[in-house]
Amino acid sequence: MSRPRAKLTNTFPGCPVESALSFIDGKWKGVILYHLMTEGTLRFNELRRRVPSVTQRMLTKQLRELEEAGLLSRTVFPVVPPRVDYALTSRGESLRPVIMALKAWGDKNVLCDGERMTLKPLKAKSQVESENA
Amino acid sequence: MSRPRAKLTNTFPGCPVESALSFIDGKWKGVILYHLMTEGTLRFNELRRRVPSVTQRMLTKQLRELEEAGLLSRTVFPVVPPRVDYALTSRGESLRPVIMALKAWGDKNVLCDGERMTLKPLKAKSQVESENA
DNA sequence: GCCTATAGTGTCGAAAAGGATACTGTCCAT
DNA sequence: ATGGACAGTATCCTTTTCGACACTATAGGC
């Protein structure tokens, strides 16, 4: 397969997994979708503030790709200073189970401590039970 | 964020989404996990046959990364010809909801027709109802 | 004696992705 | 008159990813 990932499309079982992944591939798409899902429509700089480490250029790029993929809509208001709203389309909304599964897995398995990303230890069943008790 | 994606780890809401994504990032990890989830333990060449377009070198690389991440185990049998089994660990198994959500989304939204990957049209509610009738 | 299967490794190069930095233009508040 | 907020572009450069291809070693079958 010498095609870029976004154009990956051989037919084989499991291909749907890859093609779905290709839509949220890109360093920031996951977070962008997550914020739009949990907070609703957001403006460019609102997104920027929520994803502090993305550069302007990358945020623009990822948003354009998501728009092209039909996952979000971009609404420009002809006012000054400029105003641009980003909102999920219904196809974007349909990704909610995926994003939320990722979020749940990340919450359970990863420690985002600000310096390193570390895996949380797996819990034995007894530990889980005592926590839920 | 000038770190590679695998080391992405700033603290912000939505970070769990990104860090979860970093585990299945890589052009073939999704499919590999999918096949191990649906078929159980597989040998190197069995995986290769299930993912026809991956090269040997890339399959090896992705498998090693998944192993390092603790998502699968690699068992070498000292026989000749060589035999190496790949199986999900329990942490790998814990990704099942994620992979299955991706699979479901892909099935519903993408047409893998072997030449192009195209988005299926969104269904109006009435259409869905008549299909389920 | 040659081919096949097994599970890789090594090297090379192209392409894609991502980051740093500087720049645009208008309005408003200070 | 200076600076900031807004939503971007443009240019350049580095890093990362991926693929092609060649190569390894051993046993068994024809």
XYZ file of C-alpha atoms (C1' of nucleotides) in Angstrom:
326
model
C 0.000 0.000 0.000
C 1.881 3.002 -1.206
C -1.019 5.351 -0.653
C -1.188 7.833 2.166
C -3.238 6.576 5.027
C -6.216 8.706 4.229
C -6.615 6.894 0.938
C -6.125 3.440 2.323
C -8.843 1.264 0.979
C -8.071 -2.321 0.215
C -10.815 -4.725 0.875
C -10.137 -7.000 3.766
C -11.909 -7.713 6.991
C -10.751 -5.075 9.408
C -10.573 -2.483 6.698
C -13.473 -0.581 8.278
C -11.322 -0.198 11.358
C -8.513 1.342 9.371
C -10.735 3.615 7.359
C -12.476 4.850 10.483
C -9.088 5.521 12.008
C -8.041 7.491 8.986
C -10.712 10.054 9.817
C -9.404 10.811 13.273
C -5.786 10.485 12.306
C -3.753 13.609 12.679
C -2.291 14.837 15.864
C -5.206 16.995 16.967
C -8.394 15.665 15.440
C -9.318 13.544 18.402
C -9.195 16.409 20.873
C -10.937 18.803 18.545
C -13.833 16.414 18.111
C -13.894 15.745 21.818
C -14.236 19.399 22.694
C -16.924 19.996 20.113
C -18.799 16.995 21.480
C -18.663 18.057 25.082
C -18.996 21.805 24.668
C -20.868 22.288 21.435
C -20.046 24.925 18.856
C -16.734 26.674 19.401
C -14.883 29.508 17.766
C -11.336 29.248 16.459
C -9.644 30.806 19.441
C -11.876 29.012 21.889
C -10.532 25.773 20.466
C -7.035 27.129 20.640
C -7.380 27.842 24.314
C -8.692 24.353 24.957
C -5.768 22.744 23.174
C -2.967 24.892 24.474
C -0.110 23.253 22.627
C -1.448 23.342 19.099
C -0.081 26.001 16.786
C -2.371 28.230 14.766
C -1.228 26.646 11.550
C -1.875 23.102 12.729
C -5.246 23.926 14.194
C -6.314 25.489 10.920
C -5.055 22.497 9.006
C -6.773 19.915 11.148
C -10.028 21.859 11.124
C -9.964 22.097 7.357
C -9.380 18.368 7.048
C -12.233 17.610 9.408
C -14.431 19.953 7.418
C -13.467 18.305 4.162
C -14.241 14.928 5.663
C -17.712 16.180 6.470
C -17.301 15.830 10.211
C -17.706 19.480 11.073
C -19.067 22.684 9.623
C -17.353 26.018 9.429
C -19.463 29.135 9.557
C -17.900 32.479 8.781
C -19.602 35.634 10.034
C -18.651 38.656 7.949
C -17.966 40.891 10.892
C -14.916 42.520 12.233
C -13.119 41.230 14.161
C -13.717 37.994 12.294
C -15.866 35.285 13.769
C -15.842 31.661 12.688
C -17.882 28.941 14.330
C -17.017 25.295 14.247
C -19.699 22.736 14.940
C -20.127 19.007 14.490
C -22.177 17.813 11.571
C -24.383 14.818 12.103
C -21.681 12.618 10.687
C -19.267 14.097 13.150
C -21.795 13.503 15.874
C -21.952 9.872 14.830
C -18.351 9.503 15.949
C -19.338 10.149 19.547
C -19.232 6.483 20.590
C -15.728 6.201 19.182
C -14.403 9.324 20.864
C -16.041 8.434 24.132
C -14.599 4.922 24.023
C -11.180 6.460 23.530
C -11.760 8.885 26.375
C -12.884 6.102 28.683
C -9.878 3.966 27.820
C -7.505 6.873 28.309
C -9.045 7.706 31.658
C -8.699 4.148 32.887
C -5.288 3.369 31.482
C -3.186 6.460 31.132
C -1.828 8.976 33.583
C -1.511 12.392 31.960
C 0.719 13.929 34.569
C 1.984 16.829 32.549
C 5.491 15.565 32.035
C 5.310 11.937 31.054
C 2.514 9.759 29.903
C 2.521 6.617 31.995
C 0.352 3.542 31.960
C -1.668 2.943 35.051
C -1.162 -0.500 36.554
C -3.853 -2.991 35.714
C -6.252 -3.582 38.523
C -6.882 -7.017 39.898
C -10.538 -7.839 40.234
C -10.408 -7.723 44.029
C -9.018 -4.186 43.903
C -11.793 -3.045 41.601
C -14.335 -4.584 43.907
C -12.944 -2.905 46.989
C -12.924 0.428 45.160
C -16.526 0.053 44.160
C -17.497 -1.043 47.640
C 4.047 20.322 21.509
C 7.251 19.446 19.827
C 7.171 15.886 21.001
C 6.280 12.983 18.782
C 2.732 11.947 19.202
C 3.573 8.887 21.223
C 4.968 11.109 23.936
C 2.213 13.652 23.866
C 1.191 14.337 27.383
C 0.120 17.809 28.317
C -2.622 18.001 30.811
C -5.834 19.267 29.379
C -9.324 17.880 29.178
C -9.386 15.665 26.140
C -5.825 14.584 26.712
C -7.015 11.041 27.496
C -8.466 10.943 24.005
C -5.158 11.843 22.457
C -3.134 9.490 24.576
C -5.479 6.617 23.827
C -5.146 7.437 20.156
C -1.395 7.375 20.398
C -1.583 3.678 21.210
C -3.414 2.703 18.079
C -1.636 5.192 15.903
C 0.437 3.714 13.154
C -0.893 2.551 9.880
C -1.571 -1.057 10.841
C -2.155 -1.234 14.580
C -5.900 -0.982 14.329
C -6.238 -3.928 11.973
C -3.746 -6.024 13.861
C -5.676 -5.564 17.083
C -8.914 -6.212 15.288
C -7.764 -9.541 13.927
C -6.349 -10.660 17.250
C -9.647 -9.713 18.865
C -11.823 -11.589 16.459
C -9.624 -14.589 15.757
C -7.484 -14.977 18.843
C -3.799 -15.844 18.811
C -2.173 -15.605 15.411
C 1.256 -16.321 13.994
C 3.301 -13.803 12.073
C 2.426 -15.044 8.630
C -1.190 -15.587 9.543
C -1.378 -11.896 10.308
C 0.402 -11.130 7.099
C -2.181 -13.024 5.107
C -4.992 -11.189 6.859
C -3.496 -7.822 6.084
C -2.427 -8.390 2.528
C -0.867 -5.025 1.863
C 1.451 -4.723 4.809
C 5.140 -5.342 4.244
C 7.115 -7.694 6.419
C 9.168 -4.891 7.807
C 6.152 -2.790 8.744
C 4.291 -5.673 10.297
C 7.298 -6.476 12.449
C 7.610 -2.855 13.467
C 3.980 -2.404 14.397
C 3.938 -5.661 16.326
C 7.009 -4.648 18.293
C 5.448 -1.315 19.150
C 2.261 -2.972 20.288
C 4.285 -5.369 22.366
C 6.268 -2.557 23.922
C 3.045 -0.776 24.752
C 1.910 -3.875 26.591
C -1.037 -4.537 24.310
C 0.087 -7.904 23.016
C 2.465 -10.698 23.881
C 4.986 -12.338 21.617
C 5.840 -15.961 22.200
C 8.759 -17.510 20.378
C 8.913 -21.281 20.002
C 12.480 -22.464 19.467
C 11.654 -24.746 16.584
C 12.549 -24.737 12.971
C 10.961 -23.393 10.914
C 10.437 -20.633 13.452
C 7.121 -20.143 15.140
C 6.018 -16.970 16.875
C 2.591 -16.445 18.374
C 0.981 -13.081 18.916
C -1.827 -12.716 21.406
C -3.613 -9.871 23.138
C -2.688 -9.112 26.710
C -5.438 -8.095 29.046
C -4.605 -4.488 28.436
C -4.906 -5.130 24.748
C -8.185 -6.840 25.375
C -9.366 -3.742 27.201
C -9.206 -1.871 23.915
C -11.973 -4.021 22.493
C -14.714 -1.399 22.960
C -12.589 1.132 21.118
C -11.772 -1.131 18.207
C -15.340 -2.320 17.936
C -16.636 1.249 17.968
C -14.272 2.023 15.117
C -15.376 -1.065 13.250
C -19.036 -0.203 13.698
C -18.489 3.350 12.505
C -16.513 2.173 9.508
C -19.181 -0.336 8.581
C -21.914 2.263 8.741
C -20.089 5.138 7.122
C -17.464 3.936 4.721
C -17.568 1.910 1.553
C -14.378 -0.088 1.129
C -14.819 -0.919 -2.515
C -11.253 -1.882 -3.243
C -10.403 1.127 -5.336
C -11.651 4.160 -3.515
C -12.828 4.750 -0.036
C -16.128 6.584 -0.212
C -18.465 7.859 2.431
C -21.870 6.290 2.480
C -24.706 8.794 2.334
C -26.299 9.583 5.649
C -29.600 7.900 6.149
C -32.720 9.828 6.949
C -34.614 8.438 9.891
C -37.467 7.182 7.718
C -35.025 5.173 5.614
C -33.539 3.562 8.660
C -36.975 2.695 9.909
C -38.059 1.119 6.651
C -34.863 -0.930 6.582
C -35.449 -2.216 10.059
C -39.067 -3.023 9.252
C 20.233 -29.660 -5.930
C 16.459 -26.436 -5.786
C 12.268 -24.521 -3.947
C 9.306 -23.434 -0.276
C 7.897 -21.936 4.240
C 9.057 -19.779 8.551
C 10.144 -15.057 10.928
C 12.494 -11.951 10.624
C 16.752 -7.716 9.830
C 19.313 -3.873 7.314
C 19.722 -0.130 4.340
C 18.014 3.380 1.555
C 15.110 6.937 0.043
C 10.619 9.347 -0.652
C 6.741 11.417 1.193
C 3.922 13.085 4.706
C 3.274 15.277 8.935
C 4.278 18.616 12.025
C 6.593 22.873 14.137
C 8.749 27.773 14.297
C 8.272 32.047 12.930
C 6.738 35.987 10.681
C 3.077 38.351 8.439
C -1.985 40.230 7.182
C -6.077 43.510 8.245
C -9.610 45.778 10.972
C -11.744 47.279 15.042
C -11.743 48.638 19.920
C -9.826 50.034 24.380
C -6.264 52.418 26.750
C -0.471 55.969 19.017
C -0.030 51.614 20.971
C -1.432 47.253 21.824
C -4.559 43.496 21.791
C -8.235 40.298 19.964
C -9.774 37.992 16.011
C -8.872 34.229 12.264
C -6.137 33.142 9.712
C -1.500 32.665 5.553
C 3.051 31.953 3.916
C 7.551 30.116 4.114
C 10.894 27.223 5.649
C 12.686 23.447 7.955
C 12.918 19.084 10.748
C 11.064 14.854 12.211
C 8.605 10.800 11.468
C 6.638 7.450 8.866
C 6.415 4.315 5.424
C 7.701 1.408 1.452
C 11.087 -1.176 -1.753
C 14.288 -4.234 -1.864
C 17.833 -7.278 -0.571
C 19.457 -10.405 2.771
C 19.686 -14.198 6.809
C 19.064 -19.232 8.509
C 17.168 -23.996 8.688
C 14.257 -27.917 7.700
C 11.471 -30.625 4.682
C 9.569 -31.948 0.073
C 10.241 -32.934 -4.874
